[in-house]
Amino acid sequence: MHLVIGFGNTVRRDDGLGFAVAREVERRAAGQVRVMTVFQLLPEHAEDAAAAERLVLVDAAVDLAPGEVRCQRLADGATARPRPHSLSATALADLARTLYGRAPETFLVTIGGESFDFGEGLTPRAAAAVEQAADAVLSVLSAAG
Amino acid sequence: MRVVEISPVTRIEGHAKITLHLNDDGLVEDSQFHVTQVRGFEKFCEGRPFYEMPSLMARICGICPVSHLLASAKACDAVMAIRIPAAGERLRHVVHLGQIIQSHALNFFHLSAPDLLLGMDSAPAKRNVVGLVEAHPEIARLGIQLRKYGQRVIERLAAERVHPAWIVPGGVASPMSEAARDELLAGIPAAKEGAERALALLKSVLDRFKDEVANFGNFDSVYMGMVDADGLMNLYDGGLRFRDAEGEIVADHVPAEAYSDFIGEAVEKWSYLKMPYYKPMGYPDGLYRVGPLGRINVVDRCGTPRADEELEAFRAAYGRIVTSSFHFHYARLIELLYAVEKLEIFLKDPDILDTRVRAHAGPNAREGVGIAEAPRGTLIHHYRVDGDGLMTWANLIIATGNNNLAMNKSILQVARHFVKGNKLKEGMLNRVEAVVRAYDPCLSCSTHAAGQMPMEVQLLGPDGAVLDRIAQADEV
C-alpha cells in the first residue's frame, strides 16, 4: 500500500499544511492509501516507509510563494544525516534503505505558506492550495498504479 | 583564570552550555551548567481556568508530555477534591508506562548508545545516530522497535502520540477498547525481548567504562523517588521517599501536598534552571538525585520478576546505594524492563476494560499538588486557584531541575578528572557532555532543536582572547 505522511506543526498556522493535505488525501482515497500525520519525521517512521509501495511526504515550504505547490521525486540513493528528533525527507528514505533494506520511490510535495506565526488554521491562500496539493499527491500515486 | 565553554551541549533535550574555569596551571577550578532558555509556563498560566492546565502544561515537553499531563491532571484532581475511578487510574498508569518505554528507549539507543557502543573517544563525525546506524544497524532497529511500541501504547489510548488531550482532570476521556488491549498485549513479547537485549548489551560493554564509572558524578547524595505503600516502585502514584547516602530512609511516604516541607528551591544568576535541594540539609548541601538512579536507590524492589532479578544483580555488583551517575544508564534499562513487565500486568487484568473512567466536579479546593515520576525523575505541579477556578499561582519542579545540583557537581568531577592543560581534546570534552547525557536532561523538548547548532568549545584567556577552540559538525 502507498504511504502518505503529512508533517508540520498545526499551531504554527501554515506549517499545518502537511496535515491538511494528508487529511484531504485520506478523505478522497480512504482505504486505498495509508495516511499518517506527524509533527516531525522520526527514525521510527523508517520502518513504515520501508513497507510502503510508494511514499509521498507532504510539508509546508518557506521558499515557495504562498499557495504554490511543488512535487519532486527524491533521488534514489541520496544520503543525509538522520537525527534522533527530526529527519529530512531524504534522510527518512535513506534510513529505510540502510535499516530495512528497502526504500520506496519517494516524492516530496511542498506547499508555500504565508504565515508561520503562532495560531491554528491556515491562511486563505494556503487553504486554497490544499485541494491542488492533494491532487498532486493522488496523481503521483495513481501514476504508480 | 581561563574559561572553557561548551555550547551547545549536544544530544540532550534542549539548550545548555557548560563553562569550565581553569586556573593558571590549566586545572579545572570550577564549572557551571547553564540552561540558557526561559519558558515562563508558571507565569503565563495565571488567569486560565484550572481545567485547561493539563493541555497547557503538556506543551512544556514533546518527549514527556504524558508526565506533565499526569502531574497536572493530578493537581487538578486535588483542586476538584475528588477520587478518580479505579479504571481511570489504571489507564493513566498504562499510558505513562508507554511513555517511559519510548523515552528510555530514545535515551539509550539514540542519545547514549553512540558513546557507549562506539566509544567516548571515537570520531565525533561518527559518534552519533548515523554512526550507530552504520556500525550496529540491528541495535538501531531494536531502538526504533521499542520506541515505536511505547509510542503506540500512547497513541492507541490517547489518539495522539504527542500532547494527547485524553488525560483530563478527573480521569481519562475514554476507556480502553478490547482491540487496543489485544494489540498492545500482542506487542509485549517483542518489547520484553528488546528491553532484555538492551540490558544485556549495556552489561556487555560496562567493563570498558571503569574510569567513567569511577568519575562520572560518583559522590554521596540524597536520593528521591516515589514508592507505593509497600515501598515498591510506582511511577504514577504513591508517596515520596528520600534516602541518604548511607541508604537510610530519612523521609518516607511524603504526600504530594507536603513536598515543600522537604524540597527547597534556590536560584543562581547564571542559569534559568532552578536548584531544588533537600530542605533539611539546606542549600547547597541538600543535593539530591532523582530519575532512574534515584528511584532504583530509594525503592525496596521494583515489584516485577525480571526487573527485580536485574535489580538484585545490580545491587550485588555495585552496592545497595549506587553512587555513580554513570549508572543512570543501567538503572534506566532496569526500569525499561520493569515498565514492559508492569504494562503486561495491567493489560492482562480484565478490569482494564472498565468503562467508568472519569469523575466530574468543579473547583472544591483552592490548592492542589500532583506528582508523577517522569522518565527523568520526580515531576511536581502545584496550583492555586480562586473561587471561580481560575489559576492564581503555579509552581513546577521539573524532573531535570531536581538533578540540577547533581549535574553541576558531576560536571565538575568529570572535568577535574578528564580535562587537563591548555589544549583541548575532543574526547575529554565529550566526557563532560556525556555525564550530562547520563542524567538524560530535558531542558525544553518542545522545540526539539538539540544539535541543530554546531558545538563549539572555546578556551578563553583572562582578556577574553581565544586560546584554543574545538568546533564540531552538528552532532545529535
Coordinates of C-alpha atoms in Angstrom, one line a residue, chain B:
Chain B
M1 CA 41.6 32.3 35.2
R2 CA 40.7 30.8 31.8
V3 CA 37.2 29.7 30.8
V4 CA 36.3 26.8 28.6
E5 CA 32.8 27.0 27.1
I6 CA 30.9 24.0 25.6
S7 CA 28.0 25.4 23.8
P8 CA 25.6 23.9 23.0
V9 CA 25.7 20.6 24.8
T10 CA 24.7 18.1 22.2
R11 CA 22.4 15.0 22.2
I12 CA 20.3 16.3 25.1
E13 CA 16.7 17.6 25.1
G14 CA 17.0 21.4 24.9
H15 CA 19.7 24.1 25.0
A16 CA 22.5 24.4 27.5
K17 CA 26.2 25.3 27.7
I18 CA 28.9 24.4 30.0
T19 CA 31.7 26.6 31.2
L20 CA 34.9 25.3 32.7
H21 CA 37.0 27.7 34.7
L22 CA 40.7 26.8 34.5
N23 CA 43.4 28.2 36.9
D24 CA 46.8 29.3 35.8
D25 CA 48.1 25.7 35.9
G26 CA 45.5 24.6 33.4
L27 CA 43.5 22.7 36.1
V28 CA 39.7 22.9 36.4
E29 CA 38.8 25.0 39.3
D30 CA 35.1 25.4 38.8
S31 CA 32.3 24.6 36.3
Q32 CA 28.8 25.7 35.6
F33 CA 26.0 24.1 33.7
H34 CA 24.0 26.9 32.2
V35 CA 20.4 26.4 31.0
T36 CA 20.1 29.2 28.5
Q37 CA 16.4 29.2 27.7
V38 CA 13.5 30.5 29.7
R39 CA 10.0 29.1 29.3
G40 CA 7.7 31.0 31.7
F41 CA 4.9 28.5 32.0
E42 CA 4.4 29.2 35.7
K43 CA 3.6 32.8 34.9
F44 CA 1.6 32.8 31.8
C45 CA -0.9 30.2 33.0
E46 CA -2.1 32.6 35.6
G47 CA -5.8 33.6 35.0
R48 CA -6.5 30.5 33.0
P49 CA -9.3 28.0 34.2
F50 CA -7.6 25.2 36.1
Y51 CA -9.1 22.5 33.9
E52 CA -7.1 23.9 30.9
M53 CA -3.9 23.3 32.8
P54 CA -3.2 19.7 31.6
S55 CA -3.4 20.7 27.9
L56 CA -1.3 23.8 28.5
M57 CA 1.3 22.1 30.6
A58 CA 1.7 19.2 28.1
R59 CA 3.2 21.8 25.8
I60 CA 6.2 22.1 28.1
C61 CA 7.6 19.0 26.5
G62 CA 7.4 17.0 23.3
I63 CA 9.2 13.9 24.8
C64 CA 7.4 13.5 28.1
P65 CA 4.1 15.4 27.6
V66 CA 2.3 12.4 29.3
S67 CA 4.2 13.0 32.6
H68 CA 3.2 16.7 32.5
L69 CA -0.4 15.7 31.7
L70 CA -0.5 13.3 34.6
A71 CA 1.1 15.6 37.2
S72 CA -1.1 18.4 36.0
A73 CA -4.3 16.3 36.0
K74 CA -3.5 15.0 39.5
A75 CA -3.1 18.6 40.7
C76 CA -6.5 19.3 39.2
D77 CA -8.0 16.2 40.8
A78 CA -6.8 17.7 44.1
V79 CA -8.4 21.1 43.2
M80 CA -11.6 19.3 42.5
A81 CA -11.2 17.3 45.7
I82 CA -12.3 14.1 44.1
R83 CA -11.1 10.5 43.9
I84 CA -11.0 9.3 40.3
P85 CA -12.4 5.9 39.2
A86 CA -10.0 3.0 39.6
A87 CA -10.2 2.3 35.8
G88 CA -9.2 5.9 35.1
E89 CA -6.2 5.5 37.4
R90 CA -5.2 2.2 35.7
L91 CA -5.4 3.7 32.3
R92 CA -3.4 6.8 33.3
H93 CA -0.7 4.4 34.7
V94 CA -0.7 2.4 31.4
V95 CA -0.2 5.4 29.2
H96 CA 2.5 6.5 31.5
L97 CA 4.3 3.2 31.1
G98 CA 4.1 3.6 27.3
Q99 CA 5.9 6.9 27.7
I100 CA 8.6 5.5 30.0
I101 CA 9.3 2.8 27.4
Q102 CA 9.6 5.2 24.5
S103 CA 11.6 7.8 26.4
H104 CA 14.0 5.4 27.9
A105 CA 14.5 3.7 24.6
L106 CA 15.2 7.0 22.9
N107 CA 17.8 7.9 25.5
F108 CA 19.6 4.6 25.4
F109 CA 19.5 3.8 21.7
H110 CA 19.6 7.2 20.1
L111 CA 21.4 9.5 22.5
S112 CA 23.6 7.4 24.7
A113 CA 24.5 4.4 22.6
P114 CA 26.8 6.3 20.3
D115 CA 29.1 7.0 23.4
L116 CA 28.6 3.5 24.9
L117 CA 28.9 1.4 21.8
L118 CA 31.2 3.5 19.6
G119 CA 33.4 4.8 22.5
M120 CA 33.9 8.2 24.1
D121 CA 37.0 8.8 22.0
S122 CA 35.6 7.7 18.7
A123 CA 35.5 10.3 15.9
P124 CA 32.8 12.8 16.6
A125 CA 31.6 12.7 13.0
K126 CA 30.6 9.1 13.6
R127 CA 29.7 9.2 17.3
N128 CA 26.1 9.9 16.7
V129 CA 23.0 8.1 15.5
V130 CA 24.4 8.0 12.0
G131 CA 27.5 6.1 13.1
L132 CA 25.3 3.8 15.2
V133 CA 23.1 3.0 12.2
E134 CA 26.2 2.2 10.1
A135 CA 28.1 0.2 12.7
H136 CA 25.2 -1.5 14.5
P137 CA 22.0 -1.5 12.3
E138 CA 20.5 -4.2 14.4
I139 CA 20.8 -2.0 17.5
A140 CA 19.3 0.9 15.7
R141 CA 16.4 -1.3 14.6
L142 CA 15.9 -2.5 18.1
G143 CA 15.7 1.1 19.4
I144 CA 13.2 2.0 16.7
Q145 CA 11.1 -1.0 17.5
L146 CA 11.0 -0.3 21.3
R147 CA 10.4 3.4 20.9
K148 CA 7.6 2.7 18.4
Y149 CA 5.9 0.3 20.8
G150 CA 5.9 2.8 23.6
Q151 CA 4.5 5.4 21.3
R152 CA 1.9 3.0 20.1
V153 CA 0.7 2.5 23.6
I154 CA 0.2 6.2 24.0
E155 CA -1.4 6.5 20.5
R156 CA -3.7 3.6 21.0
L157 CA -5.1 5.0 24.2
A158 CA -4.8 8.7 23.7
A159 CA -5.2 9.0 19.9
E160 CA -2.1 11.3 19.7
R161 CA 1.5 10.4 20.5
V162 CA 2.4 14.0 21.3
H163 CA 0.3 16.3 23.5
P164 CA -2.7 14.0 23.7
A165 CA -5.8 15.6 25.3
W166 CA -7.0 12.2 26.7
I167 CA -5.7 12.6 30.2
V168 CA -8.1 15.0 31.9
P169 CA -8.9 16.3 35.4
G170 CA -11.0 13.5 37.0
G171 CA -9.6 10.6 35.0
V172 CA -9.3 9.9 31.3
A173 CA -11.5 10.9 28.4
S174 CA -12.4 7.4 27.2
P175 CA -12.0 3.7 28.2
M176 CA -9.7 1.2 26.5
S177 CA -11.2 -0.9 23.8
E178 CA -10.7 -4.6 23.6
A179 CA -9.0 -4.3 20.2
A180 CA -6.5 -1.8 21.7
R181 CA -5.8 -4.1 24.6
D182 CA -5.3 -7.1 22.4
E183 CA -3.0 -5.2 20.0
L184 CA -0.8 -3.9 22.9
L185 CA -0.7 -7.3 24.6
A186 CA 0.5 -8.8 21.3
G187 CA 3.4 -6.5 21.3
I188 CA 4.6 -7.3 24.8
P189 CA 6.9 -10.3 23.9
A190 CA 8.9 -8.3 21.4
A191 CA 9.1 -5.3 23.8
K192 CA 10.3 -7.6 26.6
E193 CA 12.9 -9.1 24.3
G194 CA 14.0 -5.7 23.2
A195 CA 14.4 -4.5 26.8
E196 CA 16.3 -7.7 27.8
R197 CA 18.6 -7.2 24.8
A198 CA 19.3 -3.6 25.7
L199 CA 20.2 -4.5 29.2
A200 CA 22.5 -7.4 28.0
L201 CA 24.1 -5.0 25.6
L202 CA 24.9 -2.4 28.2
K203 CA 26.2 -5.0 30.6
S204 CA 28.5 -6.4 27.9
V205 CA 30.3 -3.0 27.5
L206 CA 30.4 -1.8 31.1
D207 CA 34.0 -3.1 31.6
R208 CA 35.2 -0.6 29.0
F209 CA 34.0 2.3 31.2
K210 CA 35.6 1.7 34.6
D211 CA 37.2 5.1 34.6
E212 CA 33.9 6.7 33.8
V213 CA 32.0 4.7 36.4
A214 CA 34.6 5.9 39.0
N215 CA 34.5 9.5 37.9
F216 CA 31.1 10.3 36.3
G217 CA 29.3 12.0 39.2
N218 CA 30.4 9.4 41.7
F219 CA 29.6 11.0 45.0
D220 CA 27.4 10.7 48.1
S221 CA 24.0 12.4 47.9
V222 CA 20.4 12.1 49.0
Y223 CA 18.1 10.2 46.5
M224 CA 14.4 10.8 45.9
G225 CA 11.6 8.9 44.2
M226 CA 8.0 7.8 44.6
V227 CA 7.1 4.5 46.2
D228 CA 3.9 2.7 46.8
A229 CA 2.6 1.8 50.3
D230 CA 4.9 -1.3 50.3
G231 CA 8.0 0.6 49.2
L232 CA 7.9 -0.7 45.7
M233 CA 8.5 1.3 42.5
N234 CA 5.4 3.2 41.4
L235 CA 5.8 5.7 38.6
Y236 CA 2.3 7.0 38.7
D237 CA 1.2 7.4 42.3
G238 CA 2.4 7.0 45.8
G239 CA 4.4 9.0 48.4
L240 CA 7.9 10.5 48.1
R241 CA 10.8 8.7 49.7
F242 CA 14.2 10.1 50.5
R243 CA 17.2 8.0 51.3
D244 CA 20.5 9.5 52.4
A245 CA 24.0 8.5 51.2
E246 CA 24.2 5.7 53.8
G247 CA 20.9 4.2 52.5
E248 CA 18.9 5.3 55.5
I249 CA 15.3 6.3 54.7
V250 CA 15.2 9.9 56.0
A251 CA 11.6 10.7 54.9
D252 CA 9.0 8.3 53.7
H253 CA 5.5 8.3 52.1
V254 CA 5.6 12.0 52.0
P255 CA 2.2 13.0 50.5
A256 CA 2.2 15.3 47.5
E257 CA 0.9 18.3 49.3
A258 CA 3.8 18.2 51.8
Y259 CA 6.6 18.3 49.2
S260 CA 7.6 21.8 50.1
D261 CA 8.4 20.7 53.7
F262 CA 11.2 18.6 52.2
I263 CA 12.2 20.4 48.9
G264 CA 13.5 23.9 48.8
E265 CA 14.2 25.8 45.6
A266 CA 17.3 28.1 45.1
V267 CA 18.2 30.1 42.0
E268 CA 21.6 31.1 40.6
K269 CA 22.0 34.1 38.3
W270 CA 23.9 32.1 35.7
S271 CA 21.1 29.6 34.8
Y272 CA 17.4 29.7 34.2
L273 CA 17.0 26.2 35.8
K274 CA 16.1 26.3 39.5
M275 CA 18.3 24.5 42.0
P276 CA 16.0 22.3 44.2
Y277 CA 17.6 20.9 47.4
Y278 CA 16.6 18.6 50.2
K279 CA 15.4 21.2 52.8
P280 CA 16.5 19.5 56.0
M281 CA 20.1 19.7 54.8
G282 CA 20.0 23.2 53.4
Y283 CA 21.4 24.7 50.2
P284 CA 23.6 23.5 48.5
D285 CA 24.4 20.6 50.9
G286 CA 20.9 19.1 50.3
L287 CA 21.9 18.0 46.8
Y288 CA 19.8 15.0 45.8
R289 CA 19.3 12.9 42.7
V290 CA 16.1 11.7 41.0
G291 CA 15.3 9.7 37.9
P292 CA 16.3 6.1 37.2
L293 CA 19.2 6.0 39.6
G294 CA 17.3 7.9 42.3
R295 CA 14.3 5.6 42.0
I296 CA 16.4 2.4 41.9
N297 CA 18.2 3.6 45.1
V298 CA 15.1 4.5 47.0
V299 CA 12.8 1.6 46.2
D300 CA 12.9 -1.7 48.2
R301 CA 12.1 -3.6 45.0
C302 CA 10.6 -2.9 41.5
G303 CA 7.8 -5.4 42.1
T304 CA 8.1 -7.3 38.8
P305 CA 10.0 -10.6 38.4
R306 CA 12.7 -9.9 35.8
A307 CA 13.3 -6.3 36.8
D308 CA 13.8 -7.5 40.4
E309 CA 16.3 -10.1 39.3
E310 CA 18.2 -7.4 37.5
L311 CA 18.0 -5.0 40.4
E312 CA 19.4 -7.7 42.7
A313 CA 22.3 -8.3 40.3
F314 CA 22.9 -4.5 40.0
R315 CA 23.0 -4.1 43.8
A316 CA 25.2 -7.2 44.2
A317 CA 27.7 -5.7 41.7
Y318 CA 27.6 -2.0 42.8
G319 CA 26.1 -1.9 46.3
R320 CA 22.8 -1.1 47.9
I321 CA 23.2 2.6 47.2
V322 CA 24.9 3.1 43.8
T323 CA 26.7 6.4 43.8
S324 CA 28.0 6.8 40.2
S325 CA 25.8 8.8 37.9
F326 CA 27.2 6.7 35.0
H327 CA 24.8 4.0 36.3
F328 CA 21.8 6.1 35.4
H329 CA 22.2 4.1 32.1
Y330 CA 22.0 0.8 33.9
A331 CA 19.2 1.9 36.2
R332 CA 17.2 3.3 33.2
L333 CA 17.3 -0.1 31.5
I334 CA 16.2 -1.9 34.6
E335 CA 13.3 0.5 34.6
L336 CA 12.6 -0.2 30.9
L337 CA 12.3 -3.8 31.7
Y338 CA 10.1 -3.0 34.7
A339 CA 7.8 -0.8 32.5
V340 CA 7.2 -3.6 30.0
E341 CA 6.5 -6.1 32.7
K342 CA 4.2 -3.8 34.6
L343 CA 2.4 -2.9 31.4
E344 CA 1.8 -6.6 30.7
I345 CA 0.3 -7.0 34.2
F346 CA -2.1 -4.1 33.6
L347 CA -3.1 -5.3 30.2
K348 CA -3.8 -8.9 31.4
D349 CA -6.2 -7.6 34.1
P350 CA -9.7 -7.7 32.8
D351 CA -10.6 -4.6 34.8
I352 CA -8.5 -2.6 32.4
L353 CA -11.6 -2.5 30.1
D354 CA -13.9 -1.0 32.7
T355 CA -15.8 1.9 31.2
R356 CA -16.2 4.2 34.2
V357 CA -13.0 6.2 33.8
R358 CA -13.8 9.8 34.7
A359 CA -15.3 11.7 37.6
H360 CA -16.7 15.2 37.1
A361 CA -16.5 18.1 39.6
G362 CA -15.9 21.8 39.7
P363 CA -13.3 23.5 41.9
N364 CA -13.8 22.4 45.5
A365 CA -10.4 23.4 46.9
R366 CA -8.1 26.4 46.4
E367 CA -4.9 24.4 46.0
G368 CA -3.7 21.1 44.6
V369 CA -0.4 19.3 44.1
G370 CA 0.1 16.5 41.6
I371 CA 3.3 14.3 41.4
A372 CA 4.3 11.7 38.8
E373 CA 7.6 10.0 38.1
A374 CA 8.6 11.3 34.7
P375 CA 11.2 9.3 32.8
R376 CA 13.8 11.8 34.1
G377 CA 12.6 11.9 37.6
T378 CA 10.0 13.3 40.0
L379 CA 7.7 15.9 38.5
I380 CA 5.7 18.2 40.7
H381 CA 2.9 20.5 39.7
H382 CA 1.4 22.8 42.4
Y383 CA -1.5 25.1 41.6
R384 CA -3.6 27.7 43.4
V385 CA -6.9 28.9 42.1
D386 CA -9.5 31.5 43.0
G387 CA -13.1 30.8 43.9
D388 CA -14.0 30.5 40.2
G389 CA -11.3 28.0 39.5
L390 CA -9.0 30.5 37.7
M391 CA -5.3 29.9 38.2
T392 CA -3.7 32.5 40.6
W393 CA -0.3 30.8 41.0
A394 CA 1.7 27.8 39.8
N395 CA 4.9 26.2 40.9
L396 CA 6.6 23.5 38.8
I397 CA 9.5 21.4 39.9
I398 CA 10.6 19.6 36.7
A399 CA 12.3 16.3 36.8
T400 CA 15.6 17.6 35.4
G401 CA 15.6 20.5 37.8
N402 CA 15.8 18.1 40.7
N403 CA 19.1 16.9 39.3
N404 CA 20.5 20.4 38.6
L405 CA 22.8 20.5 41.6
A406 CA 23.9 16.9 40.9
M407 CA 24.6 17.7 37.3
N408 CA 26.7 20.6 38.2
K409 CA 28.7 18.6 40.7
S410 CA 29.1 15.8 38.2
I411 CA 30.4 18.1 35.5
L412 CA 33.0 19.5 37.9
Q413 CA 34.1 16.0 38.9
V414 CA 34.4 14.8 35.3
A415 CA 36.1 18.0 34.2
R416 CA 38.7 17.8 37.0
H417 CA 39.5 14.2 36.1
F418 CA 39.5 14.3 32.3
V419 CA 40.2 17.9 31.3
K420 CA 43.8 18.9 32.0
G421 CA 46.1 21.5 30.4
N422 CA 45.5 24.4 28.0
K423 CA 45.0 22.2 24.9
L424 CA 41.5 20.8 24.4
K425 CA 40.9 17.3 23.2
E426 CA 37.5 16.3 21.8
G427 CA 37.4 13.0 23.8
M428 CA 37.7 14.7 27.1
L429 CA 35.2 17.3 26.3
N430 CA 32.8 14.7 25.1
R431 CA 33.1 13.1 28.6
V432 CA 32.0 16.4 30.1
E433 CA 28.9 16.3 27.9
A434 CA 28.4 12.6 28.4
V435 CA 28.0 13.0 32.1
V436 CA 25.2 15.4 31.4
R437 CA 23.6 12.9 29.0
A438 CA 23.7 10.2 31.7
Y439 CA 21.0 12.3 33.5
D440 CA 19.0 12.5 30.2
P441 CA 18.2 16.1 31.0
C442 CA 15.1 17.5 29.3
L443 CA 15.6 21.2 29.1
S444 CA 13.0 22.3 26.6
C445 CA 11.9 19.3 24.5
S446 CA 9.1 21.3 22.9
T447 CA 11.4 22.8 20.3
H448 CA 13.4 19.6 19.6
A449 CA 16.2 21.8 18.5
A450 CA 19.1 20.0 20.2
G451 CA 22.1 19.6 18.0
Q452 CA 21.0 21.8 15.2
M453 CA 23.7 24.2 16.0
P454 CA 27.4 23.3 15.8
M455 CA 29.1 22.6 19.1
E456 CA 31.9 24.9 19.8
V457 CA 34.3 24.8 22.6
Q458 CA 36.4 27.8 23.4
L459 CA 39.3 28.2 25.7
L460 CA 39.5 31.9 26.7
G461 CA 42.2 33.8 28.3
P462 CA 41.7 36.4 31.1
D463 CA 41.3 39.1 28.5
G464 CA 38.7 37.2 26.5
A465 CA 41.1 36.1 23.7
V466 CA 40.5 32.7 22.2
L467 CA 43.5 30.5 23.2
D468 CA 42.1 27.3 21.8
R469 CA 38.9 26.2 20.0
I470 CA 37.2 23.0 19.0
A471 CA 34.3 23.1 16.6
Q472 CA 32.3 20.0 15.9
A473 CA 29.9 19.5 13.0
D474 CA 26.3 19.3 14.1
E475 CA 26.1 16.2 16.2
V476 CA 22.8 14.8 17.5

